[in-house]
CSV table of N, CA and C in Angstrom, one decimal:
chain,number,residue,atom,x,y,z
A,885,MET,N,-17.2,-0.1,2.3
A,885,MET,CA,-16.1,-1.2,1.9
A,885,MET,C,-15.0,-1.4,1.8
A,886,PHE,N,-14.6,0.2,2.1
A,886,PHE,CA,-12.9,0.5,2.3
A,886,PHE,C,-12.7,-0.3,3.9
A,887,ILE,N,-13.6,-0.3,4.6
A,887,ILE,CA,-13.5,-0.5,5.9
A,887,ILE,C,-12.6,-2.1,6.1
A,888,GLU,N,-13.7,-2.6,5.6
A,888,GLU,CA,-14.0,-3.9,5.2
A,888,GLU,C,-12.7,-4.6,4.6
A,889,LEU,N,-12.2,-3.9,3.4
A,889,LEU,CA,-11.0,-4.5,2.5
A,889,LEU,C,-9.7,-4.1,3.3
A,890,GLN,N,-9.5,-2.8,4.0
A,890,GLN,CA,-8.5,-2.2,5.1
A,890,GLN,C,-8.5,-3.7,6.0
A,891,GLN,N,-10.0,-4.0,6.9
A,891,GLN,CA,-9.8,-5.2,7.6
A,891,GLN,C,-9.0,-6.1,6.9
A,892,ASP,N,-9.8,-6.6,6.1
A,892,ASP,CA,-9.2,-8.3,5.5
A,892,ASP,C,-7.5,-7.9,5.4
A,893,PHE,N,-6.8,-6.8,4.6
A,893,PHE,CA,-5.7,-6.5,4.1
A,893,PHE,C,-4.7,-6.6,5.7
A,894,ILE,N,-5.2,-6.1,6.5
A,894,ILE,CA,-4.4,-5.8,7.6
A,894,ILE,C,-4.4,-7.0,8.5
A,895,GLY,N,-5.5,-8.2,8.7
A,895,GLY,CA,-5.8,-9.2,9.2
A,895,GLY,C,-4.4,-10.1,7.7
A,896,SER,N,-4.3,-10.0,7.2
A,896,SER,CA,-3.1,-10.6,6.3
A,896,SER,C,-2.1,-10.7,6.9
A,897,LEU,N,-1.4,-9.3,6.9
A,897,LEU,CA,0.1,-8.8,7.4
A,897,LEU,C,0.8,-9.6,8.6
A,898,SER,N,0.0,-10.1,9.5
A,898,SER,CA,0.1,-10.4,10.7
A,898,SER,C,1.3,-11.7,10.6
A,899,GLN,N,0.5,-12.5,9.4
A,899,GLN,CA,1.0,-13.6,9.5
A,899,GLN,C,2.5,-13.9,9.3
A,900,TYR,N,3.1,-13.0,8.3
A,900,TYR,CA,4.6,-12.8,8.0
A,900,TYR,C,5.4,-12.2,9.2
A,901,GLN,N,6.6,-13.5,9.4
A,901,GLN,CA,7.5,-13.5,10.2
A,901,GLN,C,8.7,-12.7,9.5
A,902,ALA,N,8.7,-12.2,7.9
A,902,ALA,CA,10.2,-11.5,7.6
A,902,ALA,C,9.7,-10.9,6.8
A,903,LEU,N,10.6,-9.7,6.6
A,903,LEU,CA,10.6,-8.5,6.0
A,903,LEU,C,10.2,-8.8,4.4
A,904,ASP,N,10.9,-9.6,3.9
A,904,ASP,CA,10.8,-10.0,2.9
A,904,ASP,C,9.5,-10.5,2.0
A,905,ALA,N,9.6,-11.6,3.1
A,905,ALA,CA,7.8,-12.2,2.5
A,905,ALA,C,6.6,-11.3,2.9
A,906,LEU,N,6.7,-10.2,3.6
A,906,LEU,CA,5.7,-9.3,4.0
A,906,LEU,C,5.7,-8.4,2.7
A,907,VAL,N,6.8,-8.2,1.9
A,907,VAL,CA,6.8,-7.3,1.2
A,907,VAL,C,6.3,-7.9,-0.1
A,908,THR,N,6.6,-9.0,-0.5
A,908,THR,CA,6.6,-10.0,-1.3
A,908,THR,C,5.1,-10.3,-1.4
A,909,PHE,N,4.1,-10.5,-0.4
A,909,PHE,CA,3.0,-10.4,-0.4
A,909,PHE,C,2.2,-9.0,-1.0
A,910,ILE,N,2.9,-7.9,-0.1
A,910,ILE,CA,1.9,-6.8,-0.3
A,910,ILE,C,2.1,-6.5,-1.5
A,911,VAL,N,3.1,-6.4,-2.3
A,911,VAL,CA,3.1,-6.2,-4.0
A,911,VAL,C,2.3,-7.0,-4.4
A,912,LYS,N,2.8,-7.9,-4.4
A,912,LYS,CA,1.2,-9.6,-5.4
A,912,LYS,C,-0.2,-8.9,-4.9
A,913,ASP,N,-0.5,-8.7,-3.5
A,913,ASP,CA,-1.8,-8.5,-3.5
A,913,ASP,C,-2.2,-7.4,-3.8
A,914,GLN,N,-1.2,-5.8,-3.7
A,914,GLN,CA,-1.7,-4.8,-3.9
A,914,GLN,C,-2.2,-4.9,-5.3
A,915,LEU,N,-1.3,-5.2,-6.4
A,915,LEU,CA,-1.2,-4.9,-7.7
A,915,LEU,C,-2.5,-5.7,-8.2
A,916,LYS,N,-2.6,-6.9,-7.7
A,916,LYS,CA,-3.9,-8.0,-8.1
A,916,LYS,C,-5.3,-6.9,-7.6
A,917,PHE,N,-5.2,-6.5,-6.4
A,917,PHE,CA,-6.1,-5.5,-6.1
A,917,PHE,C,-6.6,-4.2,-6.8
A,918,ILE,N,-5.2,-3.7,-7.3
A,918,ILE,CA,-5.3,-2.5,-8.0
A,918,ILE,C,-6.1,-3.0,-9.4
A,919,LYS,N,-5.7,-3.9,-10.1
A,919,LYS,CA,-6.2,-4.6,-11.7
A,919,LYS,C,-7.1,-4.8,-11.3
A,920,ALA,N,-7.8,-5.2,-10.1
A,920,ALA,CA,-9.1,-5.8,-10.1
A,920,ALA,C,-10.4,-5.3,-10.1
A,921,ASN,N,-9.9,-4.0,-9.8
A,921,ASN,CA,-10.8,-2.6,-8.7
A,921,ASN,C,-11.1,-1.4,-10.0
A,922,PHE,N,-9.4,-1.0,-10.4
A,922,PHE,CA,-9.0,0.1,-11.2
A,922,PHE,C,-10.2,1.0,-11.4
A,923,ASP,N,-11.1,0.9,-12.3
A,923,ASP,CA,-12.4,1.5,-12.2
A,923,ASP,C,-12.6,2.0,-11.2
A,924,PHE,N,-12.9,1.0,-9.9
A,924,PHE,CA,-13.5,1.7,-8.9
A,924,PHE,C,-12.1,2.9,-8.1
A,925,ILE,N,-10.8,2.4,-7.9
A,925,ILE,CA,-10.0,3.4,-7.4
A,925,ILE,C,-10.1,4.7,-7.8
A,926,LYS,N,-10.1,4.8,-9.5
A,926,LYS,CA,-10.3,5.9,-10.0
A,926,LYS,C,-11.6,6.9,-9.4
A,927,LEU,N,-12.7,6.1,-9.5
A,927,LEU,CA,-13.8,7.0,-9.0
A,927,LEU,C,-13.5,7.2,-7.8
A,928,LEU,N,-12.7,6.8,-6.7
A,928,LEU,CA,-12.8,7.1,-5.4
A,928,LEU,C,-11.6,8.2,-5.2
A,929,LEU,N,-10.5,8.3,-6.0
A,929,LEU,CA,-9.3,9.0,-5.9
A,929,LEU,C,-10.5,10.4,-6.8
A,930,GLN,N,-11.2,10.4,-7.7
A,930,GLN,CA,-11.9,11.2,-8.1
A,930,GLN,C,-13.2,12.3,-6.7
A,931,GLU,N,-13.6,11.4,-6.4
A,931,GLU,CA,-14.3,11.5,-5.3
A,931,GLU,C,-13.6,12.4,-3.6
A,932,ILE,N,-12.5,12.0,-3.8
A,932,ILE,CA,-11.6,12.5,-2.5
A,932,ILE,C,-11.3,13.6,-3.1
A,933,LEU,N,-11.2,13.9,-4.1
A,933,LEU,CA,-10.3,15.3,-4.7
A,933,LEU,C,-11.9,16.4,-4.5
A,934,THR,N,-12.8,16.0,-4.5
A,934,THR,CA,-13.9,17.0,-4.3
A,934,THR,C,-14.8,16.8,-3.4
A,935,ASP,N,-14.7,15.7,-2.8
A,935,ASP,CA,-15.5,15.7,-1.8
A,935,ASP,C,-14.7,15.6,0.0
A,936,PRO,N,-14.6,17.1,0.6
A,936,PRO,CA,-14.0,17.7,1.7
A,936,PRO,C,-14.2,16.8,2.8
A,937,LYS,N,-15.2,16.0,3.1
A,937,LYS,CA,-15.8,14.7,4.2
A,937,LYS,C,-14.9,13.6,3.6
A,938,LEU,N,-14.9,12.9,2.4
A,938,LEU,CA,-14.6,12.0,2.4
A,938,LEU,C,-12.7,12.3,2.0
A,939,LEU,N,-12.3,13.2,1.7
A,939,LEU,CA,-10.9,13.9,2.3
A,939,LEU,C,-10.3,13.6,3.7
A,940,GLN,N,-11.3,14.5,4.2
A,940,GLN,CA,-10.7,13.9,5.8
A,940,GLN,C,-10.9,12.6,6.2
A,941,TYR,N,-11.6,12.2,5.6
A,941,TYR,CA,-11.9,10.6,6.3
A,941,TYR,C,-10.3,10.0,6.2
A,942,PHE,N,-9.8,10.1,4.8
A,942,PHE,CA,-8.5,9.7,4.3
A,942,PHE,C,-7.2,10.4,5.5
A,943,LYS,N,-7.7,11.4,5.7
A,943,LYS,CA,-6.6,12.2,6.2
A,943,LYS,C,-6.5,11.7,7.4
A,944,ASP,N,-7.5,11.3,8.0
A,944,ASP,CA,-7.6,11.0,9.4
A,944,ASP,C,-7.3,9.6,9.8
A,945,LEU,N,-7.5,8.7,8.8
A,945,LEU,CA,-6.8,7.5,8.5
A,945,LEU,C,-5.6,7.1,8.7
A,946,ILE,N,-4.4,8.0,8.0
A,946,ILE,CA,-3.1,7.8,8.0
A,946,ILE,C,-2.6,9.1,8.8
A,947,SER,N,-3.5,9.9,9.9
A,947,SER,CA,-3.0,11.2,10.6
A,947,SER,C,-3.2,10.2,12.1
A,948,LYS,N,-4.4,9.4,12.3
A,948,LYS,CA,-4.7,9.7,13.9
A,948,LYS,C,-4.2,7.5,14.4
A,949,GLU,N,-4.1,7.3,15.1
A,949,GLU,CA,-3.7,6.4,16.1
A,949,GLU,C,-5.1,5.1,15.4
A,950,THR,N,-4.7,4.8,14.4
A,950,THR,CA,-5.8,3.7,14.2
A,950,THR,C,-5.7,2.3,13.9
A,951,ASP,N,-5.9,1.4,13.7
A,951,ASP,CA,-5.6,0.0,13.3
A,951,ASP,C,-4.7,0.0,12.2
A,952,PHE,N,-5.2,0.5,11.3
A,952,PHE,CA,-3.9,0.9,10.5
A,952,PHE,C,-2.7,1.4,10.4
A,953,ILE,N,-2.7,2.4,11.3
A,953,ILE,CA,-1.4,3.2,11.5
A,953,ILE,C,-0.5,2.1,12.4
A,954,ASN,N,-1.1,1.8,13.3
A,954,ASN,CA,-0.8,0.6,14.7
A,954,ASN,C,-0.1,-0.4,13.5
A,955,VAL,N,-0.2,-1.0,12.7
A,955,VAL,CA,0.6,-2.0,12.3
A,955,VAL,C,2.0,-1.4,11.6
A,956,PHE,N,1.9,0.0,11.3
A,956,PHE,CA,3.2,0.1,10.7
A,956,PHE,C,4.1,0.4,11.8
A,957,ASN,N,3.4,0.8,12.9
A,957,ASN,CA,4.5,1.4,13.9
A,957,ASN,C,4.7,-0.1,14.6
A,958,GLY,N,4.1,-1.1,14.5
A,958,GLY,CA,4.6,-2.7,14.7
A,958,GLY,C,5.3,-3.3,13.9
A,959,TRP,N,5.8,-2.7,12.8
A,959,TRP,CA,6.6,-3.5,12.0
A,959,TRP,C,7.7,-2.6,12.8
A,960,LYS,N,8.0,-1.9,12.8
A,960,LYS,CA,9.4,-1.2,13.0
A,960,LYS,C,9.6,-2.0,14.4
A,961,GLN,N,9.1,-2.2,15.2
A,961,GLN,CA,9.5,-3.4,16.6
A,961,GLN,C,9.8,-4.9,15.8
A,962,LYS,N,8.7,-5.5,14.8
A,962,LYS,CA,8.6,-6.5,14.6
A,962,LYS,C,9.9,-7.0,13.9
A,963,PHE,N,10.4,-5.9,12.9
A,963,PHE,CA,11.3,-6.4,11.9
A,963,PHE,C,12.5,-5.2,12.4
A,964,SER,N,13.1,-5.8,12.7
A,964,SER,CA,14.7,-4.6,13.0
A,964,SER,C,15.2,-3.9,11.8
A,965,GLU,N,15.0,-4.3,10.8
A,965,GLU,CA,15.9,-3.9,9.8
A,965,GLU,C,15.0,-2.7,9.2
A,966,ILE,N,14.0,-2.1,9.4
A,966,ILE,CA,12.9,-1.3,9.3
A,966,ILE,C,13.6,-0.4,9.6
A,967,ASP,N,14.0,1.4,8.8
A,967,ASP,CA,14.9,2.3,9.7
A,967,ASP,C,13.4,3.1,10.6
A,968,PRO,N,13.7,2.8,12.1
A,968,PRO,CA,13.2,3.1,13.3
A,968,PRO,C,12.5,4.6,13.2
A,969,LYS,N,13.3,5.3,12.5
A,969,LYS,CA,13.2,6.8,12.4
A,969,LYS,C,11.8,7.1,11.1
A,970,LEU,N,11.3,6.0,10.7
A,970,LEU,CA,10.5,6.8,9.9
A,970,LEU,C,8.9,6.6,10.9
A,971,ILE,N,8.1,7.1,10.1
A,971,ILE,CA,6.7,7.5,10.8
A,971,ILE,C,6.1,6.5,9.6
A,972,PRO,N,4.7,6.6,10.2
A,972,PRO,CA,4.0,5.3,9.3
A,972,PRO,C,4.0,6.4,7.6
A,973,ILE,N,3.0,7.3,8.0
A,973,ILE,CA,2.8,8.1,6.7
A,973,ILE,C,4.4,7.6,5.8
A,974,THR,N,5.4,7.9,6.4
A,974,THR,CA,6.8,7.3,5.4
A,974,THR,C,7.0,5.9,4.7
A,975,ILE,N,6.3,5.1,6.1
A,975,ILE,CA,6.4,3.7,5.5
A,975,ILE,C,5.2,3.5,4.3
A,976,ILE,N,4.2,3.9,4.6
A,976,ILE,CA,2.9,4.3,3.9
A,976,ILE,C,3.4,4.3,2.8
A,977,ARG,N,3.9,5.7,2.4
A,977,ARG,CA,4.8,6.3,0.8
A,977,ARG,C,5.7,4.8,0.4
A,978,ALA,N,6.6,4.7,0.9
A,978,ALA,CA,7.7,4.1,0.5
A,978,ALA,C,7.1,2.4,0.0
A,979,ILE,N,6.0,2.1,0.4
A,979,ILE,CA,5.4,0.8,-0.4
A,979,ILE,C,3.7,1.6,-1.8
A,980,ILE,N,3.5,2.5,-1.3
A,980,ILE,CA,2.3,3.1,-2.3
A,980,ILE,C,3.7,3.9,-3.5
A,981,GLY,N,4.3,4.2,-2.9
A,981,GLY,CA,5.2,4.7,-4.6
A,981,GLY,C,5.6,4.1,-5.3
A,982,PRO,N,6.1,2.8,-5.3
A,982,PRO,CA,6.4,1.3,-6.3
A,982,PRO,C,5.2,1.3,-6.8
A,983,ILE,N,4.2,1.2,-6.0
A,983,ILE,CA,3.0,0.2,-6.7
A,983,ILE,C,2.0,0.7,-7.4
A,984,GLY,N,2.2,2.0,-7.1
A,984,GLY,CA,1.3,2.8,-7.1
A,984,GLY,C,2.2,3.6,-9.2
A,985,ALA,N,3.0,3.7,-9.3
A,985,ALA,CA,3.7,4.1,-10.5
A,985,ALA,C,3.6,2.8,-11.0
A,986,PHE,N,3.6,1.5,-10.8
A,986,PHE,CA,3.6,0.4,-12.0
A,986,PHE,C,2.4,0.1,-11.9
A,987,ALA,N,1.4,0.8,-11.2
A,987,ALA,CA,0.0,0.6,-11.6
A,987,ALA,C,-0.5,1.4,-12.7
A,988,LEU,N,-0.1,2.4,-12.7
A,988,LEU,CA,-0.3,3.8,-13.8
A,988,LEU,C,0.5,3.3,-15.1
A,989,GLN,N,1.7,2.6,-14.8
A,989,GLN,CA,2.3,2.3,-15.8
A,989,GLN,C,1.5,1.3,-16.5
A,990,THR,N,1.1,0.4,-16.1
A,990,THR,CA,1.1,-0.8,-16.5
A,990,THR,C,-1.0,-0.2,-17.0
A,991,ASP,N,-2.0,0.2,-16.5
A,991,ASP,CA,-3.0,0.5,-16.9
A,991,ASP,C,-3.2,2.1,-17.7
A,992,PHE,N,-2.5,2.8,-17.8
A,992,PHE,CA,-2.9,3.8,-18.4
A,992,PHE,C,-1.8,4.1,-19.7
A,993,PHE,N,-0.5,3.1,-19.5
A,993,PHE,CA,0.4,3.3,-20.7
A,993,PHE,C,0.8,2.1,-20.8
A,994,ASN,N,-0.4,1.0,-21.0
A,994,ASN,CA,-0.4,-0.6,-21.0
A,994,ASN,C,0.7,-1.0,-21.5
A,995,TYR,N,1.8,-0.6,-20.5
A,995,TYR,CA,3.2,-1.0,-20.4
A,995,TYR,C,2.7,-2.5,-20.0
A,996,GLN,N,3.3,-3.8,-21.0
A,996,GLN,CA,3.5,-5.4,-21.0
A,996,GLN,C,5.0,-5.6,-20.4
A,997,GLY,N,5.4,-5.6,-19.6
A,997,GLY,CA,6.5,-6.3,-19.1
A,997,GLY,C,6.7,-7.4,-18.7
A,998,ASP,N,8.2,-8.0,-18.3
A,998,ASP,CA,8.4,-9.1,-17.6
A,998,ASP,C,7.4,-9.4,-16.1
A,999,THR,N,6.7,-9.7,-15.4
A,999,THR,CA,6.1,-9.5,-14.3
A,999,THR,C,7.1,-10.3,-13.3
A,1000,ILE,N,7.7,-11.3,-13.3
A,1000,ILE,CA,8.4,-11.9,-12.6
A,1000,ILE,C,9.6,-10.6,-12.3
A,1001,SER,N,10.2,-10.1,-13.3
A,1001,SER,CA,11.2,-9.0,-12.9
A,1001,SER,C,10.8,-8.0,-12.5
A,1002,ASP,N,9.5,-7.5,-12.6
A,1002,ASP,CA,9.1,-6.0,-12.2
A,1002,ASP,C,8.7,-6.5,-11.0
A,1003,TYR,N,7.9,-7.1,-10.7
A,1003,TYR,CA,8.1,-7.7,-8.8
A,1003,TYR,C,8.5,-7.5,-8.7
A,1004,SER,N,10.0,-8.3,-8.9
A,1004,SER,CA,10.8,-7.9,-7.9
A,1004,SER,C,11.8,-7.0,-7.8
A,1005,LEU,N,11.6,-5.8,-9.1
A,1005,LEU,CA,11.9,-5.1,-8.4
A,1005,LEU,C,11.3,-4.1,-7.6
A,1006,ILE,N,10.2,-3.8,-8.1
A,1006,ILE,CA,9.2,-3.1,-6.5
A,1006,ILE,C,9.5,-3.7,-5.6
A,1007,LYS,N,9.6,-4.9,-5.2
A,1007,LYS,CA,10.0,-5.6,-4.1
A,1007,LYS,C,11.0,-4.4,-3.2
A,1008,LYS,N,11.9,-4.7,-4.1
A,1008,LYS,CA,14.0,-4.4,-3.7
A,1008,LYS,C,13.3,-2.8,-3.6
A,1009,GLN,N,12.8,-2.1,-4.1
A,1009,GLN,CA,12.4,-0.6,-4.1
A,1009,GLN,C,11.7,-0.4,-2.9
A,1010,ILE,N,10.8,-1.4,-2.5
A,1010,ILE,CA,10.1,-0.7,-1.3
A,1010,ILE,C,11.2,-0.9,0.1
A,1011,ILE,N,12.0,-2.4,-0.2
A,1011,ILE,CA,12.9,-3.1,0.8
A,1011,ILE,C,13.5,-1.8,1.1
A,1012,ALA,N,14.3,-1.0,-0.2
A,1012,ALA,CA,15.2,0.0,0.2
A,1012,ALA,C,14.5,1.2,0.8
A,1013,GLY,N,13.2,1.4,0.9
A,1013,GLY,CA,12.6,2.7,1.1
A,1013,GLY,C,12.3,2.4,2.4
A,1014,LEU,N,12.4,1.0,2.9
A,1014,LEU,CA,12.3,1.2,4.2
A,1014,LEU,C,13.5,1.0,5.1
A,1015,THR,N,14.4,0.6,4.5
A,1015,THR,CA,15.5,-0.3,5.2
A,1015,THR,C,16.5,1.0,5.4
A,1016,ASN,N,16.6,1.9,4.4
A,1016,ASN,CA,18.0,3.0,4.3
A,1016,ASN,C,17.4,4.3,5.5
């Protein structure tokens, strides 16, 4: 299931020609995905922490030359504003950090803020992390 989701998501990324539009899509898409699949994500995280094979799968996913990793390497060529010194794992962290923190805030702590301004702030945080 994860491989299928990953392929669908990666396929969607190539259509964006501007970093701002790409990050806007990622924020909206991933927060929608997290909200719809929060219980599954919690279960997956629990399994990763207890199953060495699953943990290794995810370590390999972010550390080896995979389609997933090649997407992030390609972004540095496609979007000149991305810091060329960033490696894929730091790009992933710059994206997951603000999105994950917001998802925890809304799903665990029941935060109900202004979605438009919250999404705008998350997008700014991601772009700052990719371009500084």
